[in-house]
Coordinates of C-alpha atoms and ligand atoms in Angstrom, one line a residue:
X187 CA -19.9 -43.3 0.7
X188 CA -16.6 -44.6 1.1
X189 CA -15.0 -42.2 -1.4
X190 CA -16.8 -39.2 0.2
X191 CA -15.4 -39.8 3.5
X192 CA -12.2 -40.0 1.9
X193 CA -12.8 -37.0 0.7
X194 CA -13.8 -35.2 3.3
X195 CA -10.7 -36.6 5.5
X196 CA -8.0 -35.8 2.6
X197 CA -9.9 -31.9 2.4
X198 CA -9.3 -31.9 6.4
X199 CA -6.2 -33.1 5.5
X200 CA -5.3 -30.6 3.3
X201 CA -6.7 -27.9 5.8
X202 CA -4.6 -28.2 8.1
X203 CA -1.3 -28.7 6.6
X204 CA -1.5 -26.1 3.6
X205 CA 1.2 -24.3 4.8
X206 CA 1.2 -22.0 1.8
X207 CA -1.1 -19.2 1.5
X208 CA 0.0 -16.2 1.6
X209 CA -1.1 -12.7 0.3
X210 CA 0.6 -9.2 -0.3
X211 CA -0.1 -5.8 0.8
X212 CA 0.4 -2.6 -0.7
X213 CA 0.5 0.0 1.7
X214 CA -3.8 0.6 1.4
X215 CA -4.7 -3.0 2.0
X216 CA -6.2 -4.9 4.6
X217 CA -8.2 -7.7 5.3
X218 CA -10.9 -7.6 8.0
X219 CA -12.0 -10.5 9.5
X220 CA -15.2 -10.7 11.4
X221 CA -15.1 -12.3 14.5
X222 CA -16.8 -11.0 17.3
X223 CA -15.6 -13.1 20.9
X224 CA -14.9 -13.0 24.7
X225 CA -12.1 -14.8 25.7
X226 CA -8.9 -15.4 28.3
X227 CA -6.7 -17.1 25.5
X228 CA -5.2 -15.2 22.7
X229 CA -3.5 -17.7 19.9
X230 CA -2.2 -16.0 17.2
X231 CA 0.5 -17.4 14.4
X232 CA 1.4 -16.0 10.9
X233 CA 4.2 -14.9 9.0
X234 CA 5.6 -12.0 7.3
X235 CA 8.0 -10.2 5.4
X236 CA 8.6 -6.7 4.7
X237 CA 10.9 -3.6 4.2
X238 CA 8.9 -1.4 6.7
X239 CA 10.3 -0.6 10.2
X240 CA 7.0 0.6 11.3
X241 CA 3.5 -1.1 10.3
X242 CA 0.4 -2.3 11.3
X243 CA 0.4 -6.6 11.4
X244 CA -2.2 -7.5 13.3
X245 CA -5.5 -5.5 15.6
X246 CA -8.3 -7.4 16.9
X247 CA -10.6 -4.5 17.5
X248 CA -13.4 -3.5 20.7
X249 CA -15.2 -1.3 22.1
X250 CA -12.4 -0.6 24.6
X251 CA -10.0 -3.9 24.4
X252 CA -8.1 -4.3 21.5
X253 CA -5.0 -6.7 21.0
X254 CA -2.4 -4.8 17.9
X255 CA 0.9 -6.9 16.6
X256 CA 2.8 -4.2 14.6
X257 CA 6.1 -3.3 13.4
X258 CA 7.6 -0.4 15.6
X259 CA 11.3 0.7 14.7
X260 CA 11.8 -2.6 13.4
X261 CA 10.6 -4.3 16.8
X262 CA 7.7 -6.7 16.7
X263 CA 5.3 -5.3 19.5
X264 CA 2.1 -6.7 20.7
X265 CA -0.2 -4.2 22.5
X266 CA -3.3 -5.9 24.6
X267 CA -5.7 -4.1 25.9
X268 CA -8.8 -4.9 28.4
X269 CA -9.7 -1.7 30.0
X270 CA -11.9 -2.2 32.8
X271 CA -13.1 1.6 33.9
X272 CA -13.3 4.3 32.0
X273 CA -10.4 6.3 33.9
X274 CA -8.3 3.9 31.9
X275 CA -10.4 4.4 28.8
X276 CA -10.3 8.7 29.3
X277 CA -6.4 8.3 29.8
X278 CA -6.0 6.4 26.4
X279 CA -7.4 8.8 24.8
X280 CA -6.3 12.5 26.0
X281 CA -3.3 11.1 28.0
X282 CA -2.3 13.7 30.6
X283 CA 1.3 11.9 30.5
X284 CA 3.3 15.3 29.5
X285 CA 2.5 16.8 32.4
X286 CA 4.1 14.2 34.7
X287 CA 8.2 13.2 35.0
X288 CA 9.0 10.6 32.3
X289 CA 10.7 8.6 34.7
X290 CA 7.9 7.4 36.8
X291 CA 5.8 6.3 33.3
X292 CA 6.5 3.0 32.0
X293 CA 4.7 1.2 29.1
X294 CA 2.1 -0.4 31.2
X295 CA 2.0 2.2 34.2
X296 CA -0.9 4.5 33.4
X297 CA -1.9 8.0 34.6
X298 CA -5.6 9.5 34.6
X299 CA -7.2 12.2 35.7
X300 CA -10.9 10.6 36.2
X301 CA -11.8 14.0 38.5
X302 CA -10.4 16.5 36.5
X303 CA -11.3 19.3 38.3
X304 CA -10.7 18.2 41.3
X305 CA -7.1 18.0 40.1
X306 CA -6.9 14.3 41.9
X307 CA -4.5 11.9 40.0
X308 CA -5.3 8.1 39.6
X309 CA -2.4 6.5 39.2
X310 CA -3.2 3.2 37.6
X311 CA -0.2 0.5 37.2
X312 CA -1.1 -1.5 34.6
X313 CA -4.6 -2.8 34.7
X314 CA -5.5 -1.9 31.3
X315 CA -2.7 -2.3 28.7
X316 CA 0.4 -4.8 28.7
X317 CA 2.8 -4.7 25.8
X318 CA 5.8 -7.4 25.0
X319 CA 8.2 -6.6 22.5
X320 CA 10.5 -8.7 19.9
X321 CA 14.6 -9.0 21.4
X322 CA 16.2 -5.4 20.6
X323 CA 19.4 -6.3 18.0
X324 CA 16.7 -8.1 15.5
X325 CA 15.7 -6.4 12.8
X326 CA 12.5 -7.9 11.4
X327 CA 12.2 -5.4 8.2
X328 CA 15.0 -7.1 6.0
X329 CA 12.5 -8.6 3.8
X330 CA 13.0 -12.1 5.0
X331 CA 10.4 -14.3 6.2
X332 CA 9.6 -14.4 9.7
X333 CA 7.6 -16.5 11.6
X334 CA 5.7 -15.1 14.7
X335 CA 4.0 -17.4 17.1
X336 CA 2.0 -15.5 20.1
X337 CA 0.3 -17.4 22.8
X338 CA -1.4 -16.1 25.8
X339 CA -3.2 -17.9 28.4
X340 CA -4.9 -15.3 31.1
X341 CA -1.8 -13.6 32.1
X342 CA 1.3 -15.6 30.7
X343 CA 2.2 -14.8 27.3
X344 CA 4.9 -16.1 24.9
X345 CA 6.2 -14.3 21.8
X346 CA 7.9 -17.0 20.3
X347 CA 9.4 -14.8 16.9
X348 CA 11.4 -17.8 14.5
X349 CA 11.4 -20.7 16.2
X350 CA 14.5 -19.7 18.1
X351 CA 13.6 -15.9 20.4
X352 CA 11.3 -16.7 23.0
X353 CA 9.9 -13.9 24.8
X354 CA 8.2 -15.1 27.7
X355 CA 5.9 -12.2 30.4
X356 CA 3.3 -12.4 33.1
X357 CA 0.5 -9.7 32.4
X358 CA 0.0 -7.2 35.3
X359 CA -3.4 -7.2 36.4
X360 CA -6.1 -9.1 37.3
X361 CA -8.5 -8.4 33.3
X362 CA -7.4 -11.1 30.6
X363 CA -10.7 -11.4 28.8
X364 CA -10.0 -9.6 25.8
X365 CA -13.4 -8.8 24.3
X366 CA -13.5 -8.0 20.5
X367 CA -16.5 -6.7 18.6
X368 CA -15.0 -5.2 15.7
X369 CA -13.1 -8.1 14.4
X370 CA -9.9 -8.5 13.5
X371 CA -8.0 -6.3 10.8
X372 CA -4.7 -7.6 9.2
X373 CA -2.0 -5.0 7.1
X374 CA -3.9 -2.0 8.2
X375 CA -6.7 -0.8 10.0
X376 CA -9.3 -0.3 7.5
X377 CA -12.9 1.5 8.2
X378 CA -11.4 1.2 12.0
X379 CA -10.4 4.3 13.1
X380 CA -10.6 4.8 17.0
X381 CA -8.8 7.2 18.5
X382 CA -7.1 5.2 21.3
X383 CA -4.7 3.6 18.6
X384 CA -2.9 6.9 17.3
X385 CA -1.7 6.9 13.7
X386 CA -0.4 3.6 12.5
X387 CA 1.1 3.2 8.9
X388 CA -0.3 0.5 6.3
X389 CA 1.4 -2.7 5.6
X390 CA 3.2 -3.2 2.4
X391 CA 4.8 -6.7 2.3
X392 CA 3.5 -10.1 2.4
X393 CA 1.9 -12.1 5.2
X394 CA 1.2 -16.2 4.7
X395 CA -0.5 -18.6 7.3
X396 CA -2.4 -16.4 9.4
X397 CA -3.8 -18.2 12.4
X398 CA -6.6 -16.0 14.8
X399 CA -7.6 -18.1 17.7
X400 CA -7.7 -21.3 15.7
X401 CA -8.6 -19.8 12.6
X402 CA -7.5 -19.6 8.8
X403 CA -7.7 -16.1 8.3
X404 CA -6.3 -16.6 4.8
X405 CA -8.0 -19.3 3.2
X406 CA -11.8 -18.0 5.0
X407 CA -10.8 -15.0 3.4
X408 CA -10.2 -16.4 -0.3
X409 CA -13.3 -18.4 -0.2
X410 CA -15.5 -15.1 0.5
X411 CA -17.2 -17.2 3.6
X412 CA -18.9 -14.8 6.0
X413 CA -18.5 -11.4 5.6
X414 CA -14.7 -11.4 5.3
X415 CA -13.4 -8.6 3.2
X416 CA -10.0 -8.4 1.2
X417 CA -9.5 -4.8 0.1
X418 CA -6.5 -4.2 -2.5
X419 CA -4.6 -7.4 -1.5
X420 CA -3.4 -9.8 -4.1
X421 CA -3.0 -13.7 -3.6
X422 CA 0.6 -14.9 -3.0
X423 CA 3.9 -12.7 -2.5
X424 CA 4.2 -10.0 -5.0
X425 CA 7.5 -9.8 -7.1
X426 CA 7.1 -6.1 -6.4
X427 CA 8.6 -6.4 -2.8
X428 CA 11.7 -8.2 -4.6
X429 CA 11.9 -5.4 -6.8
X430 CA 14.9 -2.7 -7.5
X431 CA 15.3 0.8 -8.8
X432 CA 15.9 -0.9 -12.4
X433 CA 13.3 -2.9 -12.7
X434 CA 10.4 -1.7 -15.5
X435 CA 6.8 -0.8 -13.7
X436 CA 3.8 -2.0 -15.3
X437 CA 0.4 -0.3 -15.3
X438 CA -2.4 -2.7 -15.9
X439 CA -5.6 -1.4 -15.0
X440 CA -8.1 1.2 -14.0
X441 CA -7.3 2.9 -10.7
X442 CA -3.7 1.6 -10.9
X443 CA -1.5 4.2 -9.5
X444 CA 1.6 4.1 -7.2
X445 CA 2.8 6.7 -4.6
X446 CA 6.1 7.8 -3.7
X447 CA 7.0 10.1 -0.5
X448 CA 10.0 12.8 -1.4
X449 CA 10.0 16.3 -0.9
X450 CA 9.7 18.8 -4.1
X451 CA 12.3 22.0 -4.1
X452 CA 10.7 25.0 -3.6
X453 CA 12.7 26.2 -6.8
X454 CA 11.6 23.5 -9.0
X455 CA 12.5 19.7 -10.2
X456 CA 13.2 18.0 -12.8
X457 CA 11.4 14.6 -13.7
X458 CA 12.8 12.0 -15.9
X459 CA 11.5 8.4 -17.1
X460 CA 10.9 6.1 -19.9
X461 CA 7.6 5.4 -21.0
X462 CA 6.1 2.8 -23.5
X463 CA 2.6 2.6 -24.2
X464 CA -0.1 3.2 -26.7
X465 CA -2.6 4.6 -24.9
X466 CA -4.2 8.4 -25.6
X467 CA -4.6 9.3 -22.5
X468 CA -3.6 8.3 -18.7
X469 CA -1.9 10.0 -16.0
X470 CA 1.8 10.1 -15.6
X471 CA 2.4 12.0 -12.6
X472 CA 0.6 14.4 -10.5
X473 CA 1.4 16.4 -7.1
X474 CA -1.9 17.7 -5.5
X475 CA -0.3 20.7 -3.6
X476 CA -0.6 21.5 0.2
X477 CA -4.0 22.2 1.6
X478 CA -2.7 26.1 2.2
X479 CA -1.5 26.4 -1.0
X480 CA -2.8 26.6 -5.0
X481 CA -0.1 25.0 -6.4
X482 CA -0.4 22.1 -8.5
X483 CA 1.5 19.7 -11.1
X484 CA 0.0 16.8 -13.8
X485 CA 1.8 15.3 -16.4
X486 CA -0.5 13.1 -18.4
X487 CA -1.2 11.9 -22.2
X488 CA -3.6 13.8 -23.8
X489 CA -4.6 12.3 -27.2
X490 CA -1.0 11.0 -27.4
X491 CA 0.9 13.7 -26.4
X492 CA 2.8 14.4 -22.9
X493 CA 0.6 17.6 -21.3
X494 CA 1.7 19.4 -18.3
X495 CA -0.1 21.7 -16.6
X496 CA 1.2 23.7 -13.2
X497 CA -0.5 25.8 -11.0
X498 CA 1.9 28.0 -8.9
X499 CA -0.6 30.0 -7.1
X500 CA -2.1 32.2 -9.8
X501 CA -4.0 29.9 -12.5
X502 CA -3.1 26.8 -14.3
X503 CA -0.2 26.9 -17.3
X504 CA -0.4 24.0 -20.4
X505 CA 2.0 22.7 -22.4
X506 CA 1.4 20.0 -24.8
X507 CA 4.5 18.5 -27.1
X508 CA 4.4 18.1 -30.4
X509 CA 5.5 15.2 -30.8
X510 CA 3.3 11.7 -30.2
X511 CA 4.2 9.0 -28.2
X512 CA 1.5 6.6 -28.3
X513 CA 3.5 4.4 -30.7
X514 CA 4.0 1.2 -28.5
X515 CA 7.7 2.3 -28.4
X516 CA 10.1 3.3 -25.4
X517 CA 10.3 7.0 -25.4
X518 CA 12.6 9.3 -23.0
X519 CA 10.8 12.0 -21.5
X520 CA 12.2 15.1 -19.2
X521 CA 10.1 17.5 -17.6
X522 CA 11.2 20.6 -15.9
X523 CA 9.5 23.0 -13.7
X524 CA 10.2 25.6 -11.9
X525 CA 8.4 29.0 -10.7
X526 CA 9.6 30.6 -13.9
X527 CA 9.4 28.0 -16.6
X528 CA 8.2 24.4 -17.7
X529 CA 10.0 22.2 -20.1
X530 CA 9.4 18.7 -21.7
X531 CA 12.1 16.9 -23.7
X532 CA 11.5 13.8 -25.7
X533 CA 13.8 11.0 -27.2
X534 CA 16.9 14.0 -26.1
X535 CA 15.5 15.8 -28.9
X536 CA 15.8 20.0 -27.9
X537 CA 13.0 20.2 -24.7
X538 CA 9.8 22.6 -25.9
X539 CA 9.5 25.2 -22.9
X540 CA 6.8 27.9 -22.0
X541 CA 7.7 30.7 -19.5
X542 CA 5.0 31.0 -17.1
X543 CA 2.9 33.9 -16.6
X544 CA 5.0 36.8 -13.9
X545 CA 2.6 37.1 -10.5
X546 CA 1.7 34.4 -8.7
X547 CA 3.8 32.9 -5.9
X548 CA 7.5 33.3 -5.9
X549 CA 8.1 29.7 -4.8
X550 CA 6.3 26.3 -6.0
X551 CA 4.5 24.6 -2.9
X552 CA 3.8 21.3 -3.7
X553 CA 2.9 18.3 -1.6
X554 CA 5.7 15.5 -0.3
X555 CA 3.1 13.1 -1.8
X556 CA 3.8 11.9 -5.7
X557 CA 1.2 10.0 -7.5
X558 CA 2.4 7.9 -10.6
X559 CA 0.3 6.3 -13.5
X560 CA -2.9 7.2 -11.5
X561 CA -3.9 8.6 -7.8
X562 CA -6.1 7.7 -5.5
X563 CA -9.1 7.6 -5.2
X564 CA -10.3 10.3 -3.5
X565 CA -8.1 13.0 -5.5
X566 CA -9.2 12.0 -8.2
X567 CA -12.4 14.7 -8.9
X568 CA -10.3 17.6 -7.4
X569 CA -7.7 16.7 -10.2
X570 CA -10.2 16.7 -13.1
X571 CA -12.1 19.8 -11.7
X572 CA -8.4 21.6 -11.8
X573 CA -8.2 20.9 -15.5
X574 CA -6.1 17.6 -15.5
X575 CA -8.1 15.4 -18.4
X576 CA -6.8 12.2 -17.2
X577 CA -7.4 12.9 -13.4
X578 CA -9.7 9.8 -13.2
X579 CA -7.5 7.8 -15.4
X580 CA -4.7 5.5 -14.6
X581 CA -2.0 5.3 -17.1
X582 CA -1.7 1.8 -18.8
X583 CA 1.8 0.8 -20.5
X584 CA 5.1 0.3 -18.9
X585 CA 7.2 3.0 -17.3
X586 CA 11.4 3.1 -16.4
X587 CA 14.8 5.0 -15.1
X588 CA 12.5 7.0 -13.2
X589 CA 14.6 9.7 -12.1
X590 CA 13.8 13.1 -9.5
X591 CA 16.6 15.5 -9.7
X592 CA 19.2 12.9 -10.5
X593 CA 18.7 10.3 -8.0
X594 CA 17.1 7.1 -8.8
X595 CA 13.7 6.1 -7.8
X596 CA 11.9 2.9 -8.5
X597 CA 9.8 0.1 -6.8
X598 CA 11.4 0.2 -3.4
X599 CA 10.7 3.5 -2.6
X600 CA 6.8 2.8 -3.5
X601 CA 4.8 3.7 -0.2
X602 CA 1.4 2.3 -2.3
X603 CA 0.8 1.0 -5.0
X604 CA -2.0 -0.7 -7.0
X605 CA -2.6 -2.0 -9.9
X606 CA 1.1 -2.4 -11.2
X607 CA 3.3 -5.7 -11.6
X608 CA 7.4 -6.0 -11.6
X609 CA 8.5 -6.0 -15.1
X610 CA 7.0 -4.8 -18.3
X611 CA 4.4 -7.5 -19.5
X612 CA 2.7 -4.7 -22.3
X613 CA 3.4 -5.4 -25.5
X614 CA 2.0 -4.3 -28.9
X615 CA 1.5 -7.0 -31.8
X616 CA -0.8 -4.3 -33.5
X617 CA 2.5 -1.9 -33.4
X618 CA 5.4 -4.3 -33.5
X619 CA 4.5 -7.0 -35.9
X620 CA 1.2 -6.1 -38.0
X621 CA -0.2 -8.9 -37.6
X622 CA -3.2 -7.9 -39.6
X623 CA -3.7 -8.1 -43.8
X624 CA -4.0 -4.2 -44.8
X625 CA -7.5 -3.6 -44.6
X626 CA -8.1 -5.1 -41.6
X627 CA -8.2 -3.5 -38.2
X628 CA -5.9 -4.5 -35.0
X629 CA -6.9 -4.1 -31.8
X630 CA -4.7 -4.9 -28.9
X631 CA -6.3 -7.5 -26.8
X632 CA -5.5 -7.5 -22.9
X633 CA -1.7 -7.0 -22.2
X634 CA 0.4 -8.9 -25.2
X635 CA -2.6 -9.7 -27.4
X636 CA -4.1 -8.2 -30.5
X637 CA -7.4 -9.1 -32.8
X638 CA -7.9 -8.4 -36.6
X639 CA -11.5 -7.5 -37.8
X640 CA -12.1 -7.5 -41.5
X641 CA -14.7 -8.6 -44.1
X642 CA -12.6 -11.1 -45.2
X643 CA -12.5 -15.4 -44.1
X644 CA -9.0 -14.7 -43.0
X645 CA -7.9 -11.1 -41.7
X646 CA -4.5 -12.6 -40.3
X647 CA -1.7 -11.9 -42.5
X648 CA -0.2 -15.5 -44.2
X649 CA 3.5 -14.6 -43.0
X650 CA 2.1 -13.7 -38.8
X651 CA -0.3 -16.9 -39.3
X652 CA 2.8 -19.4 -40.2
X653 CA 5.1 -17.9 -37.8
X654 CA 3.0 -18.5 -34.7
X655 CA 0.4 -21.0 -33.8
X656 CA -2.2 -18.4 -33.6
X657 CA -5.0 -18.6 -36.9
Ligands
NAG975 C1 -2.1 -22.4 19.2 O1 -2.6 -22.7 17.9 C2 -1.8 -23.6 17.2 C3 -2.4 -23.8 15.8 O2 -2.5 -22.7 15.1 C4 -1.8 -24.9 17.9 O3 -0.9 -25.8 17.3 C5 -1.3 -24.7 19.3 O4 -1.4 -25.9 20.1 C6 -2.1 -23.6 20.0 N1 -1.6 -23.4 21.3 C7 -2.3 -23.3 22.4 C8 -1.6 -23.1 23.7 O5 -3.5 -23.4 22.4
NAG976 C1 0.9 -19.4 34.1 O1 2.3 -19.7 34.5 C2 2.4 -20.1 35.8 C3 3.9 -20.3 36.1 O2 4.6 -20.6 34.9 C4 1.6 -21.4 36.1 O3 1.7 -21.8 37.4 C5 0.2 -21.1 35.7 O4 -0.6 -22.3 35.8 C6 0.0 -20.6 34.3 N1 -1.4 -20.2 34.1 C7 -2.0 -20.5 33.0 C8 -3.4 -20.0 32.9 O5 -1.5 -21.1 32.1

């Protein structure tokens, strides 16, 4: 009985001062946590660290009143909202605001037309939405920890941002219940999508010590209690965020894939990188093309090989080099495209090129958006329908020196990513040490592992056995 107790005080214990959880987001993450409350107090406490100047944190979500921390320009803001007619609620949605002098609209002043047609404006001065923002002069998206601390009680609220800035403002109005239905949603805003918030962009970074009204988000989260919901979040800070332009990506998994945002010339590109792997096939890199446009580009391994295939408005071009690449080995690859031709170069070896057929569009219109090792989800049936084999499959090996037209790109420019790790962990026994006796068969096991299969007691090879404590 004794020892129980003591249990049960040293877990309450540890509740309360396990200052140490912390989880990473990758620019498609979020964790929604359902809570569903009426109340005058807000309490909110976490911390954070990212490279983003503009991100969703924080939104506790209702029907009307919402509460959203987010990154704005580098500024932390924090948006409340308790709507109490639904002139405030029309003007939140289809705000009327051009139409009026800037000058007379601040951040809390509203402006709403509740009579449209009788032309009659209600000018409302800040009974619906308050907003308090982080000093101007700090930047929060260095990548550093910080540590944000908001209280409100009715209408005075403190932004306490380090320890050290305090932000201190008394609400307008005379509404502080702040009435939430949806729940909270933390790095993004999930299956939420009300109008009244606008476009926000993901989270990608890493928040610790999340504290909602009293609450662990965090650790409730981890334990799957309720009907909490983590989607593509990892446990702890990801060396990814740490990452730069040199370090070696790996691909781990099914549905791993990473995006990168940069603009593709009109007259074509040219796409370098390292690759080691032994897979058959995967998805190295694929541009979807704008919604106006046919245009396309995939690069993928197809039995081995490095296949490309481009659409530039008037069918779909393949080219497959001869040489393999599957070999658990580093191997340099260059691909060119342009309107005219395509070109893949391996190991700086002369580049095998195809002229593409004349017709078709005199420019390549691709999309800003590119997809590497994998793409998302929903792209992924459009890409196999268009004839790219691998369209549903991420690529799983390491890549590096990633470079578009010249200029660098790696890990920080990632806008999501999933699936990957910092570093290359793949490695090949079956390839790089033949572990196996001759007749046997090895079969790489996880990331660095293999397994030999034979008819024999012992399908190890003596000389692999003595060297390393595996039998
Ligand atoms: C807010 O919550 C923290 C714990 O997360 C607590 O220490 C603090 O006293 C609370 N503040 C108020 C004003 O309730
Ligand atoms: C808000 O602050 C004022 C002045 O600082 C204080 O008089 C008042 O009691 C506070 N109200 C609440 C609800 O904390």
């Amino acid at each position: 009985m004794e020892l129980l107790m003591l249990l049960a005080a040293a877990a309450i214990f540890l509740g309360y001062c396990q200052t140490d959880e912390k989880v990473s987001f990758y620019g498609s993450s979020y964790i929604h946590f359902p809570v569903q409350e009426a109340k005058g107090s807000t309490n909110i406490s976490f911390r954070f660290r990212t490279h983003l100047s503009d991100a969703i944190l924080l939104l506790a979500a209702g029907k009307t009143d919402y509460c959203l921390i987010k990154l704005e320009a580098a500024r932390l803001k924090f948006v409340e909202s308790t709507p109490t007619d639904l002139s405030v609620r029309l003007m939140l949605m289809y705000s009327p605001l051009s139409t009026f002098p800037t000058s007379t609209i601040g951040t809390r002043d509203f402006i709403a037309s509740p009579v449209l047609n009788q032309r009659r404006v209600h000018i409302n001065l800040g009974a619906g939405e308050s907003e308090i923002a982080s000093p101007r002069g700090l930047t929060l998206n260095d990548l550093s920890w910080h540590e944000i601390h908001l209280v409100r009680q009715e209408a005075n609220m403190t932004l306490q941002i380090d320890g050290i800035h305090i932000t201190r403002t008394l609400l307008p109005g005379k509404f502080f219940v702040l009435n939430i239905v949806y729940g909270v949603f933390i790095g993004g805003q999930g299956e939420f999508h009300e109008l009244f918030l606008g476009h926000t962009e993901y989270m990608r970074g890493c928040m610790a010590d999340i504290i909602y009204n009293g609450a662990n988000v965090i650790e409730y989260t981890k334990s799957r209690q309720g009907k909490s919901e983590a989607s593509a979040v990892t446990w702890g800070c990801s060396k990814v965020f740490d990452a730069t332009k040199k370090t070696e990506i790996s691909f781990l998994e099914e549905g791993a894939f990473l995006s990168i945002s940069r603009p593709i010339s009109r007259t074509g590109s040219r796409w370098e990188f390292e690759l080691k792997t032994t897979s058959e096939m995967g998805l190295l890199l694929y541009n979807a093309g704008q919604a106006s446009h046919a245009d396309y580009l995939g690069i993928e391994l197809h039995e081995g090989k490095v296949r490309l295939l481009m659409n530039k408005g008037n069918g779909a071009t393949e080219l497959i080099h001869s040489l393999t690449v599957k070999d658990g080995k580093w191997h340099k690859v260059i691909i060119d495209f342009s309107p005219t031709i395509i070109g893949i170069s391996i190991d700086e070896k002369p580049a095998e090129r195809l002229n593409l057929p004349s017709g078709g569009n005199r420019y390549l219109d691709l999309a800003e958006t590119l997809y590497i090792g994998g793409t998302e989800l929903n792209k992924r049936a459009r890409a196999i329908a268009r004839g790219i084999k691998s369209g549903d499959r991420s690529y799983k090996g390491c890549l590096r020196n990633m470079l578009l037209d010249s200029s660098e790109i790696g890990l920080p420019d990632v806008k999501i990513s999933q699936g990957i790790v910092a570093g290359c962990i793949w490695s090949y026994p079956c390839f790089e040490k033949r572990p196996c006796i001759p007749s046997a068969t090895c079969s790489q096991v996880g990331v660095n592992s293999f397994e030999c299969t034979c008819d024999q007691p012992h399908c190890v090879t003596s000389n692999y056995a003595e060297s390393t404590t595996v039998s």
